[in-house]
PDB file of C-alpha atoms and ligand atoms in Angstrom:
ATOM      1  CA  UNK G 253      13.207 -21.106   1.120  1.00  0.00           C
ATOM      2  CA  UNK G 254      14.068 -19.575  -2.270  1.00  0.00           C
ATOM      3  CA  UNK G 255      13.917 -15.847  -3.058  1.00  0.00           C
ATOM      4  CA  UNK G 256      13.847 -14.833  -6.723  1.00  0.00           C
ATOM      5  CA  UNK G 257      14.045 -11.204  -7.802  1.00  0.00           C
ATOM      6  CA  UNK G 258      11.259 -10.328 -10.273  1.00  0.00           C
ATOM      7  CA  UNK G 259      12.414  -7.010 -11.801  1.00  0.00           C
ATOM      8  CA  UNK G 260      15.716  -5.172 -11.456  1.00  0.00           C
ATOM      9  CA  UNK G 261      14.183  -2.714  -8.946  1.00  0.00           C
ATOM     10  CA  UNK G 262      11.027  -4.114  -7.281  1.00  0.00           C
ATOM     11  CA  UNK G 263       9.533  -7.435  -6.261  1.00  0.00           C
ATOM     12  CA  UNK G 264      10.740 -10.874  -5.246  1.00  0.00           C
ATOM     13  CA  UNK G 265       8.990 -14.222  -5.295  1.00  0.00           C
ATOM     14  CA  UNK G 266       9.399 -16.367  -2.190  1.00  0.00           C
ATOM     15  CA  UNK G 267       8.814 -20.123  -2.479  1.00  0.00           C
ATOM     16  CA  UNK G 268       9.514 -23.182  -0.375  1.00  0.00           C
ATOM     17  CA  UNK G 269       8.111 -21.880   2.909  1.00  0.00           C
ATOM     18  CA  UNK G 270       4.867 -22.614   4.787  1.00  0.00           C
ATOM     19  CA  UNK G 271       3.919 -19.671   6.988  1.00  0.00           C
ATOM     20  CA  UNK G 272       1.189 -21.637   8.775  1.00  0.00           C
ATOM     21  CA  UNK G 273       4.085 -23.242  10.702  1.00  0.00           C
ATOM     22  CA  UNK G 274       6.603 -21.652  13.084  1.00  0.00           C
ATOM     23  CA  UNK G 275       9.535 -19.894  11.414  1.00  0.00           C
ATOM     24  CA  UNK G 276      13.074 -19.939  12.897  1.00  0.00           C
ATOM     25  CA  UNK G 277      15.059 -16.778  13.656  1.00  0.00           C
ATOM     26  CA  UNK G 278      17.376 -17.124  10.622  1.00  0.00           C
ATOM     27  CA  UNK G 279      14.427 -17.452   8.214  1.00  0.00           C
ATOM     28  CA  UNK G 280      12.639 -14.510   9.842  1.00  0.00           C
ATOM     29  CA  UNK G 281      15.791 -12.369   9.449  1.00  0.00           C
ATOM     30  CA  UNK G 282      16.176 -13.453   5.793  1.00  0.00           C
ATOM     31  CA  UNK G 283      12.539 -12.536   5.062  1.00  0.00           C
ATOM     32  CA  UNK G 284      12.962  -9.107   6.682  1.00  0.00           C
ATOM     33  CA  UNK G 285      16.188  -8.445   4.706  1.00  0.00           C
ATOM     34  CA  UNK G 286      14.450  -9.468   1.483  1.00  0.00           C
ATOM     35  CA  UNK G 287      11.527  -7.170   2.285  1.00  0.00           C
ATOM     36  CA  UNK G 288      13.799  -4.115   2.647  1.00  0.00           C
ATOM     37  CA  UNK G 289      15.837  -5.083  -0.427  1.00  0.00           C
ATOM     38  CA  UNK G 290      12.962  -5.900  -2.827  1.00  0.00           C
ATOM     39  CA  UNK G 291      10.067  -3.771  -1.409  1.00  0.00           C
ATOM     40  CA  UNK G 292       7.407  -6.309  -2.518  1.00  0.00           C
ATOM     41  CA  UNK G 293       7.477  -9.962  -1.439  1.00  0.00           C
ATOM     42  CA  UNK G 294       5.114 -12.390  -3.159  1.00  0.00           C
ATOM     43  CA  UNK G 295       5.119 -15.423  -0.888  1.00  0.00           C
ATOM     44  CA  UNK G 296       3.556 -18.204  -2.934  1.00  0.00           C
ATOM     45  CA  UNK G 297       1.358 -21.187  -2.097  1.00  0.00           C
ATOM     46  CA  UNK G 298       0.075 -20.191   1.354  1.00  0.00           C
ATOM     47  CA  UNK G 299      -3.273 -21.411   2.686  1.00  0.00           C
ATOM     48  CA  UNK G 300      -3.805 -19.224   5.729  1.00  0.00           C
ATOM     49  CA  UNK G 301      -6.793 -18.653   7.989  1.00  0.00           C
ATOM     50  CA  UNK G 302      -7.103 -15.082   9.330  1.00  0.00           C
ATOM     51  CA  UNK G 303      -5.169 -15.805  12.568  1.00  0.00           C
ATOM     52  CA  UNK G 304      -2.409 -17.488  10.576  1.00  0.00           C
ATOM     53  CA  UNK G 305      -2.210 -14.451   8.276  1.00  0.00           C
ATOM     54  CA  UNK G 306      -1.688 -12.359  11.399  1.00  0.00           C
ATOM     55  CA  UNK G 307       1.056 -14.694  12.675  1.00  0.00           C
ATOM     56  CA  UNK G 308       2.798 -14.658   9.275  1.00  0.00           C
ATOM     57  CA  UNK G 309       2.680 -10.887   8.846  1.00  0.00           C
ATOM     58  CA  UNK G 310       3.788 -10.213  12.431  1.00  0.00           C
ATOM     59  CA  UNK G 311       7.151 -11.744  11.452  1.00  0.00           C
ATOM     60  CA  UNK G 312       7.749  -8.310   9.901  1.00  0.00           C
ATOM     61  CA  UNK G 313       6.512  -6.116  12.786  1.00  0.00           C
ATOM     62  CA  UNK G 314       3.509  -5.134  14.926  1.00  0.00           C
ATOM     63  CA  UNK G 315       0.059  -4.531  13.441  1.00  0.00           C
ATOM     64  CA  UNK G 316      -1.177  -1.016  12.556  1.00  0.00           C
ATOM     65  CA  UNK G 317      -4.821  -0.436  13.484  1.00  0.00           C
ATOM     66  CA  UNK G 318      -6.798   0.706  10.459  1.00  0.00           C
ATOM     67  CA  UNK G 319      -8.749   3.952  10.622  1.00  0.00           C
ATOM     68  CA  UNK G 320     -11.921   2.604   9.056  1.00  0.00           C
ATOM     69  CA  UNK G 321     -13.085  -0.502  10.935  1.00  0.00           C
ATOM     70  CA  UNK G 322     -15.982  -1.181   8.549  1.00  0.00           C
ATOM     71  CA  UNK G 323     -14.129  -4.048   6.863  1.00  0.00           C
ATOM     72  CA  UNK G 324     -12.770  -5.778   9.998  1.00  0.00           C
ATOM     73  CA  UNK G 325     -13.435  -9.545  10.224  1.00  0.00           C
ATOM     74  CA  UNK G 326     -15.715 -10.116  13.243  1.00  0.00           C
ATOM     75  CA  UNK G 327     -13.649 -13.061  14.562  1.00  0.00           C
ATOM     76  CA  UNK G 328     -10.234 -11.479  13.966  1.00  0.00           C
ATOM     77  CA  UNK G 329     -10.662  -7.681  13.796  1.00  0.00           C
ATOM     78  CA  UNK G 330      -6.972  -6.930  13.152  1.00  0.00           C
ATOM     79  CA  UNK G 331      -7.588  -8.512   9.732  1.00  0.00           C
ATOM     80  CA  UNK G 332      -9.766  -6.648   7.264  1.00  0.00           C
ATOM     81  CA  UNK G 333     -11.115  -7.885   3.970  1.00  0.00           C
ATOM     82  CA  UNK G 334     -11.120  -6.368   0.492  1.00  0.00           C
ATOM     83  CA  UNK G 335     -13.993  -7.310  -1.757  1.00  0.00           C
ATOM     84  CA  UNK G 336     -15.290  -6.106  -5.106  1.00  0.00           C
ATOM     85  CA  UNK G 337     -18.813  -7.039  -3.940  1.00  0.00           C
ATOM     86  CA  UNK G 338     -19.099  -4.066  -1.536  1.00  0.00           C
ATOM     87  CA  UNK G 339     -21.163  -1.031  -2.495  1.00  0.00           C
ATOM     88  CA  UNK G 340     -21.185   2.646  -1.513  1.00  0.00           C
ATOM     89  CA  UNK G 341     -24.398   3.781   0.273  1.00  0.00           C
ATOM     90  CA  UNK G 342     -25.637   5.118  -3.139  1.00  0.00           C
ATOM     91  CA  UNK G 343     -25.386   1.574  -4.580  1.00  0.00           C
ATOM     92  CA  UNK G 344     -22.271   2.171  -6.716  1.00  0.00           C
ATOM     93  CA  UNK G 345     -19.675  -0.565  -6.590  1.00  0.00           C
ATOM     94  CA  UNK G 346     -16.660   0.156  -4.363  1.00  0.00           C
ATOM     95  CA  UNK G 347     -13.326  -1.093  -5.709  1.00  0.00           C
ATOM     96  CA  UNK G 348     -10.898  -0.667  -2.808  1.00  0.00           C
ATOM     97  CA  UNK G 349      -7.468   0.645  -3.731  1.00  0.00           C
ATOM     98  CA  UNK G 350      -8.179   1.902  -7.270  1.00  0.00           C
ATOM     99  CA  UNK G 351      -5.876   4.789  -8.204  1.00  0.00           C
ATOM    100  CA  UNK G 352      -2.260   5.308  -7.150  1.00  0.00           C
ATOM    101  CA  UNK G 353      -1.770   5.752  -3.400  1.00  0.00           C
ATOM    102  CA  UNK G 354       0.233   4.796  -0.341  1.00  0.00           C
ATOM    103  CA  UNK G 355      -1.713   3.503   2.640  1.00  0.00           C
ATOM    104  CA  UNK G 356      -2.957   5.708   5.495  1.00  0.00           C
ATOM    105  CA  UNK G 357      -0.496   8.560   4.960  1.00  0.00           C
ATOM    106  CA  UNK G 358      -2.966  10.704   6.944  1.00  0.00           C
ATOM    107  CA  UNK G 359      -1.589   9.052  10.091  1.00  0.00           C
ATOM    108  CA  UNK G 360       1.307  10.632  12.011  1.00  0.00           C
ATOM    109  CA  UNK G 361       3.057   7.207  11.830  1.00  0.00           C
ATOM    110  CA  UNK G 362       1.737   5.650   8.618  1.00  0.00           C
ATOM    111  CA  UNK G 363       1.939   1.871   8.135  1.00  0.00           C
ATOM    112  CA  UNK G 364       5.349   0.652   6.968  1.00  0.00           C
ATOM    113  CA  UNK G 365       3.794  -2.286   5.161  1.00  0.00           C
ATOM    114  CA  UNK G 366       0.534  -3.733   3.908  1.00  0.00           C
ATOM    115  CA  UNK G 367      -0.110  -7.427   3.289  1.00  0.00           C
ATOM    116  CA  UNK G 368      -2.834  -9.070   1.225  1.00  0.00           C
ATOM    117  CA  UNK G 369      -3.628 -12.771   1.133  1.00  0.00           C
ATOM    118  CA  UNK G 370      -5.648 -13.982  -1.836  1.00  0.00           C
ATOM    119  CA  UNK G 371      -8.765 -15.923  -0.847  1.00  0.00           C
ATOM    120  CA  UNK G 372     -10.842 -15.702  -4.068  1.00  0.00           C
ATOM    121  CA  UNK G 373      -9.527 -14.256  -7.330  1.00  0.00           C
ATOM    122  CA  UNK G 374     -11.193 -13.438 -10.648  1.00  0.00           C
ATOM    123  CA  UNK G 375     -10.221 -15.761 -13.492  1.00  0.00           C
ATOM    124  CA  UNK G 376      -8.267 -12.931 -15.112  1.00  0.00           C
ATOM    125  CA  UNK G 377      -7.273  -9.332 -14.235  1.00  0.00           C
ATOM    126  CA  UNK G 378      -7.354  -7.621 -10.850  1.00  0.00           C
ATOM    127  CA  UNK G 379      -3.554  -7.189 -10.788  1.00  0.00           C
ATOM    128  CA  UNK G 380      -1.908  -4.868  -8.276  1.00  0.00           C
ATOM    129  CA  UNK G 381       0.582  -2.355  -9.692  1.00  0.00           C
ATOM    130  CA  UNK G 382       3.482  -0.977  -7.665  1.00  0.00           C
ATOM    131  CA  UNK G 383       5.669   2.033  -8.480  1.00  0.00           C
ATOM    132  CA  UNK G 384       9.109   2.378  -6.901  1.00  0.00           C
ATOM    133  CA  UNK G 385       9.376   5.867  -5.407  1.00  0.00           C
ATOM    134  CA  UNK G 386      13.094   5.540  -4.567  1.00  0.00           C
ATOM    135  CA  UNK G 387      13.936   4.745  -8.200  1.00  0.00           C
ATOM    136  CA  UNK G 388      11.669   7.628  -9.239  1.00  0.00           C
ATOM    137  CA  UNK G 389      13.398  10.007  -6.803  1.00  0.00           C
ATOM    138  CA  UNK G 390      16.852   8.941  -8.050  1.00  0.00           C
ATOM    139  CA  UNK G 391      15.744   9.676 -11.635  1.00  0.00           C
ATOM    140  CA  UNK G 392      14.551  13.239 -10.872  1.00  0.00           C
ATOM    141  CA  UNK G 393      16.621  16.112 -12.229  1.00  0.00           C
ATOM    142  CA  UNK G 394      18.909  17.769  -9.658  1.00  0.00           C
ATOM    143  CA  UNK G 395      16.735  20.905 -10.000  1.00  0.00           C
ATOM    144  CA  UNK G 396      13.543  18.987  -9.139  1.00  0.00           C
ATOM    145  CA  UNK G 397      15.241  17.242  -6.205  1.00  0.00           C
ATOM    146  CA  UNK G 398      16.351  20.624  -4.869  1.00  0.00           C
ATOM    147  CA  UNK G 399      12.804  21.952  -5.358  1.00  0.00           C
ATOM    148  CA  UNK G 400      11.070  19.193  -3.375  1.00  0.00           C
ATOM    149  CA  UNK G 401      13.667  18.567  -0.646  1.00  0.00           C
ATOM    150  CA  UNK G 402      12.322  20.379   2.401  1.00  0.00           C
ATOM    151  CA  UNK G 403       8.736  20.672   1.085  1.00  0.00           C
ATOM    152  CA  UNK G 404       6.044  19.360   3.412  1.00  0.00           C
ATOM    153  CA  UNK G 405       2.622  18.058   2.323  1.00  0.00           C
ATOM    154  CA  UNK G 406      -0.657  18.239   4.248  1.00  0.00           C
ATOM    155  CA  UNK G 407      -2.316  14.786   4.379  1.00  0.00           C
ATOM    156  CA  UNK G 408      -6.010  14.339   5.288  1.00  0.00           C
ATOM    157  CA  UNK G 409      -8.394  11.353   5.287  1.00  0.00           C
ATOM    158  CA  UNK G 410      -9.921  12.338   1.942  1.00  0.00           C
ATOM    159  CA  UNK G 411      -8.330  14.978  -0.283  1.00  0.00           C
ATOM    160  CA  UNK G 412     -10.820  17.393  -1.841  1.00  0.00           C
ATOM    161  CA  UNK G 413      -8.688  17.219  -5.036  1.00  0.00           C
ATOM    162  CA  UNK G 414      -9.051  13.454  -5.453  1.00  0.00           C
ATOM    163  CA  UNK G 415     -11.411  11.983  -8.040  1.00  0.00           C
ATOM    164  CA  UNK G 416     -11.366   8.726  -6.076  1.00  0.00           C
ATOM    165  CA  UNK G 417     -13.703   8.751  -3.094  1.00  0.00           C
ATOM    166  CA  UNK G 418     -13.168   6.609  -0.011  1.00  0.00           C
ATOM    167  CA  UNK G 419     -15.817   4.982   2.187  1.00  0.00           C
ATOM    168  CA  UNK G 420     -16.805   7.521   4.873  1.00  0.00           C
ATOM    169  CA  UNK G 421     -15.610   7.059   8.428  1.00  0.00           C
ATOM    170  CA  UNK G 422     -18.052   6.302  11.237  1.00  0.00           C
ATOM    171  CA  UNK G 423     -18.501   9.067  13.862  1.00  0.00           C
ATOM    172  CA  UNK G 424     -16.390   7.032  16.324  1.00  0.00           C
ATOM    173  CA  UNK G 425     -13.583   6.654  13.764  1.00  0.00           C
ATOM    174  CA  UNK G 426     -13.699  10.404  13.003  1.00  0.00           C
ATOM    175  CA  UNK G 427     -12.854  11.030  16.678  1.00  0.00           C
ATOM    176  CA  UNK G 428      -9.722   8.862  16.417  1.00  0.00           C
ATOM    177  CA  UNK G 429      -8.411   9.891  12.997  1.00  0.00           C
ATOM    178  CA  UNK G 430      -6.257  13.050  12.861  1.00  0.00           C
ATOM    179  CA  UNK G 431      -7.711  15.982  10.897  1.00  0.00           C
ATOM    180  CA  UNK G 432      -4.433  16.596   9.102  1.00  0.00           C
ATOM    181  CA  UNK G 433      -0.782  15.585   9.400  1.00  0.00           C
ATOM    182  CA  UNK G 434       2.372  16.929   7.766  1.00  0.00           C
ATOM    183  CA  UNK G 435       4.913  14.727   5.985  1.00  0.00           C
ATOM    184  CA  UNK G 436       7.951  15.534   3.829  1.00  0.00           C
ATOM    185  CA  UNK G 437       7.500  15.108   0.051  1.00  0.00           C
ATOM    186  CA  UNK G 438      10.931  13.459  -0.084  1.00  0.00           C
ATOM    187  CA  UNK G 439      11.429  10.973   2.763  1.00  0.00           C
ATOM    188  CA  UNK G 440      14.353   8.793   3.788  1.00  0.00           C
ATOM    189  CA  UNK G 441      13.758   5.074   4.304  1.00  0.00           C
ATOM    190  CA  UNK G 442      14.556   4.309   7.962  1.00  0.00           C
ATOM    191  CA  UNK G 443      16.128   0.920   7.125  1.00  0.00           C
ATOM    192  CA  UNK G 444      17.784   1.288   3.695  1.00  0.00           C
ATOM    193  CA  UNK G 445      18.575   5.019   3.908  1.00  0.00           C
ATOM    194  CA  UNK G 446      17.251   5.501   0.342  1.00  0.00           C
ATOM    195  CA  UNK G 447      15.366   8.702  -0.418  1.00  0.00           C
ATOM    196  CA  UNK G 448      11.882   8.411  -1.987  1.00  0.00           C
ATOM    197  CA  UNK G 449       9.141  10.630  -3.305  1.00  0.00           C
ATOM    198  CA  UNK G 450       6.296  10.463  -0.760  1.00  0.00           C
ATOM    199  CA  UNK G 451       3.053  11.641  -2.347  1.00  0.00           C
ATOM    200  CA  UNK G 452      -0.522  10.398  -2.220  1.00  0.00           C
ATOM    201  CA  UNK G 453      -3.183  11.754  -4.583  1.00  0.00           C
ATOM    202  CA  UNK G 454      -6.125  10.624  -2.434  1.00  0.00           C
ATOM    203  CA  UNK G 455      -4.763  12.123   0.791  1.00  0.00           C
ATOM    204  CA  UNK G 456      -2.706  15.233   0.006  1.00  0.00           C
ATOM    205  CA  UNK G 457      -4.711  18.425   0.439  1.00  0.00           C
ATOM    206  CA  UNK G 458      -1.853  20.828  -0.286  1.00  0.00           C
ATOM    207  CA  UNK G 459       1.780  21.766   0.265  1.00  0.00           C
ATOM    208  CA  UNK G 460       2.687  23.929   3.218  1.00  0.00           C
ATOM    209  CA  UNK G 461       3.525  27.481   2.117  1.00  0.00           C
ATOM    210  CA  UNK G 462       2.495  26.983  -1.549  1.00  0.00           C
ATOM    211  CA  UNK G 463      -0.815  28.025  -3.034  1.00  0.00           C
ATOM    212  CA  UNK G 464      -2.814  25.400  -4.937  1.00  0.00           C
ATOM    213  CA  UNK G 465      -1.876  26.984  -8.298  1.00  0.00           C
ATOM    214  CA  UNK G 466       1.717  25.980  -7.635  1.00  0.00           C
ATOM    215  CA  UNK G 467       1.213  22.876  -5.459  1.00  0.00           C
ATOM    216  CA  UNK G 468      -1.278  20.934  -7.602  1.00  0.00           C
ATOM    217  CA  UNK G 469       0.718  21.047 -10.887  1.00  0.00           C
ATOM    218  CA  UNK G 470       3.873  20.090  -8.954  1.00  0.00           C
ATOM    219  CA  UNK G 471       2.128  17.080  -7.364  1.00  0.00           C
ATOM    220  CA  UNK G 472       0.725  16.111 -10.767  1.00  0.00           C
ATOM    221  CA  UNK G 473       4.176  16.311 -12.390  1.00  0.00           C
ATOM    222  CA  UNK G 474       5.708  14.176  -9.630  1.00  0.00           C
ATOM    223  CA  UNK G 475       2.946  11.570  -9.935  1.00  0.00           C
ATOM    224  CA  UNK G 476       3.259  11.365 -13.733  1.00  0.00           C
ATOM    225  CA  UNK G 477       7.024  10.895 -13.429  1.00  0.00           C
ATOM    226  CA  UNK G 478       6.917   8.444 -10.507  1.00  0.00           C
ATOM    227  CA  UNK G 479       4.345   6.129 -12.089  1.00  0.00           C
ATOM    228  CA  UNK G 480       6.120   5.755 -15.449  1.00  0.00           C
ATOM    229  CA  UNK G 481       6.248   2.123 -16.500  1.00  0.00           C
ATOM    230  CA  UNK G 482      10.023   1.900 -15.968  1.00  0.00           C
ATOM    231  CA  UNK G 483       9.465   2.235 -12.186  1.00  0.00           C
ATOM    232  CA  UNK G 484       6.656  -0.343 -12.001  1.00  0.00           C
ATOM    233  CA  UNK G 485       6.238  -3.937 -10.930  1.00  0.00           C
ATOM    234  CA  UNK G 486       2.838  -5.418 -11.761  1.00  0.00           C
ATOM    235  CA  UNK G 487       1.710  -8.278  -9.573  1.00  0.00           C
ATOM    236  CA  UNK G 488      -0.424 -10.892 -11.319  1.00  0.00           C
ATOM    237  CA  UNK G 489      -2.130 -12.768  -8.494  1.00  0.00           C
ATOM    238  CA  UNK G 490      -2.016 -16.537  -8.072  1.00  0.00           C
ATOM    239  CA  UNK G 491      -4.182 -18.482  -5.628  1.00  0.00           C
ATOM    240  CA  UNK G 492      -2.394 -18.730  -2.271  1.00  0.00           C
ATOM    241  CA  UNK G 493      -0.283 -15.571  -2.713  1.00  0.00           C
ATOM    242  CA  UNK G 494       0.603 -13.599   0.397  1.00  0.00           C
ATOM    243  CA  UNK G 495       1.925 -10.263  -0.871  1.00  0.00           C
ATOM    244  CA  UNK G 496       3.619  -7.790   1.468  1.00  0.00           C
ATOM    245  CA  UNK G 497       4.781  -4.351   0.296  1.00  0.00           C
ATOM    246  CA  UNK G 498       6.698  -1.393   1.682  1.00  0.00           C
ATOM    247  CA  UNK G 499       4.515   1.736   1.841  1.00  0.00           C
ATOM    248  CA  UNK G 500       7.553   3.894   2.675  1.00  0.00           C
ATOM    249  CA  UNK G 501       8.976   3.678  -0.829  1.00  0.00           C
ATOM    250  CA  UNK G 502       6.123   2.533  -3.108  1.00  0.00           C
ATOM    251  CA  UNK G 503       2.819   3.697  -4.513  1.00  0.00           C
ATOM    252  CA  UNK G 504       0.351   0.988  -5.451  1.00  0.00           C
ATOM    253  CA  UNK G 505      -3.032   0.586  -7.078  1.00  0.00           C
ATOM    254  CA  UNK G 506      -5.637  -2.112  -7.635  1.00  0.00           C
ATOM    255  CA  UNK G 507      -7.189  -2.730 -11.051  1.00  0.00           C
ATOM    256  CA  UNK G 508     -10.952  -3.119 -11.407  1.00  0.00           C
ATOM    257  CA  UNK G 509     -10.532  -4.465 -14.959  1.00  0.00           C
ATOM    258  CA  UNK G 510     -12.239  -7.863 -14.571  1.00  0.00           C
ATOM    259  CA  UNK G 511     -15.751  -9.298 -14.741  1.00  0.00           C
ATOM    260  CA  UNK G 512     -17.556  -7.935 -11.684  1.00  0.00           C
ATOM    261  CA  UNK G 513     -19.776 -11.032 -11.582  1.00  0.00           C
ATOM    262  CA  UNK G 514     -16.630 -12.759 -10.350  1.00  0.00           C
ATOM    263  CA  UNK G 515     -15.468 -12.211  -6.782  1.00  0.00           C
ATOM    264  CA  UNK G 516     -12.096 -10.788  -5.784  1.00  0.00           C
ATOM    265  CA  UNK G 517     -11.702 -11.233  -2.024  1.00  0.00           C
ATOM    266  CA  UNK G 518      -8.474 -10.872  -0.036  1.00  0.00           C
ATOM    267  CA  UNK G 519      -7.471 -10.584   3.612  1.00  0.00           C
ATOM    268  CA  UNK G 520      -5.640  -7.360   4.432  1.00  0.00           C
ATOM    269  CA  UNK G 521      -3.439  -6.262   7.324  1.00  0.00           C
ATOM    270  CA  UNK G 522      -1.011  -3.377   7.819  1.00  0.00           C
ATOM    271  CA  UNK G 523       2.118  -3.008   9.969  1.00  0.00           C
ATOM    272  CA  UNK G 524       3.094  -0.054  12.127  1.00  0.00           C
ATOM    273  CA  UNK G 525       5.569   2.440  10.639  1.00  0.00           C
ATOM    274  CA  UNK G 526       7.646   5.394  11.888  1.00  0.00           C
ATOM    275  CA  UNK G 527       7.218   9.127  11.549  1.00  0.00           C
ATOM    276  CA  UNK G 528       8.342   9.874   7.947  1.00  0.00           C
ATOM    277  CA  UNK G 529      11.569  11.982   7.896  1.00  0.00           C
TER     278      UNK G 529
HETATM  279  C1  SIN D 845      -4.964  -1.726  -1.537  1.00  0.00           C
HETATM  280  O1  SIN D 845      -4.805  -0.637  -2.039  1.00  0.00           O
HETATM  281  O2  SIN D 845      -4.672  -1.942  -0.366  1.00  0.00           O
HETATM  282  C2  SIN D 845      -5.570  -2.849  -2.358  1.00  0.00           C
HETATM  283  C3  SIN D 845      -4.745  -3.298  -3.487  1.00  0.00           C
HETATM  284  C4  SIN D 845      -5.422  -4.397  -4.258  1.00  0.00           C
HETATM  285  O3  SIN D 845      -6.571  -4.757  -3.965  1.00  0.00           O
HETATM  286  O4  SIN D 845      -4.824  -4.920  -5.195  1.00  0.00           O
END
């Protein structure tokens, strides 16, 4: 197995491994170390059926059960799919993951990681962008760090301030999904110890103790800073890619910039995380 760093802060390409076969303990440990060190692993040249995706991703931890079960595969419900061919009930096309976000931060223990396995890709475009929130935190002014340390954000399923709308939850899912949870705006990575900005434009409804006039411009300023190009890694998909990223220290977004007559279809699974601190 070879691991090649792709930028000086985020992303590594992994080659020379077939995750449809059993993996020994040393390789599993090396993959987990690389995940914490590089935050995004692009494991190339995999050809995995849904159950094999599950086996591969479980090398990094137990599965997190998604809030919205609408996209679960009938034969392997822990795996969901992403497709540009889905529509909202009003007929508008639904591009999952457009706009900067971190996954399921409206959970008390949000997923530590998300993995996608490319099944069908458009001939061009449809990249996934990642922004490194630890690098962005480290580059904040001391005054801004002091301002956000100790602030707590209110996360909900769908923020009323977000231009991007999510697919609605079923009534059964609404029963399971918390109404609101609180997470620090600056969190510490439980494995690396690095501090990161932890914001999410589609999920944050407000900041505890601040009125919207103060909270919304602050969140906007943090997002503008954190998503500057210098903190980004842009993943250009290749057939067979299995990409796993760390939601604890990254924002990510999909790009709907390709011909919608072409299909973009990927398997998706998330891994259980801790309470952000
Ligand atoms: C996601 O946000 O989970 C999807 C990202 C992508 O489709 O590139």
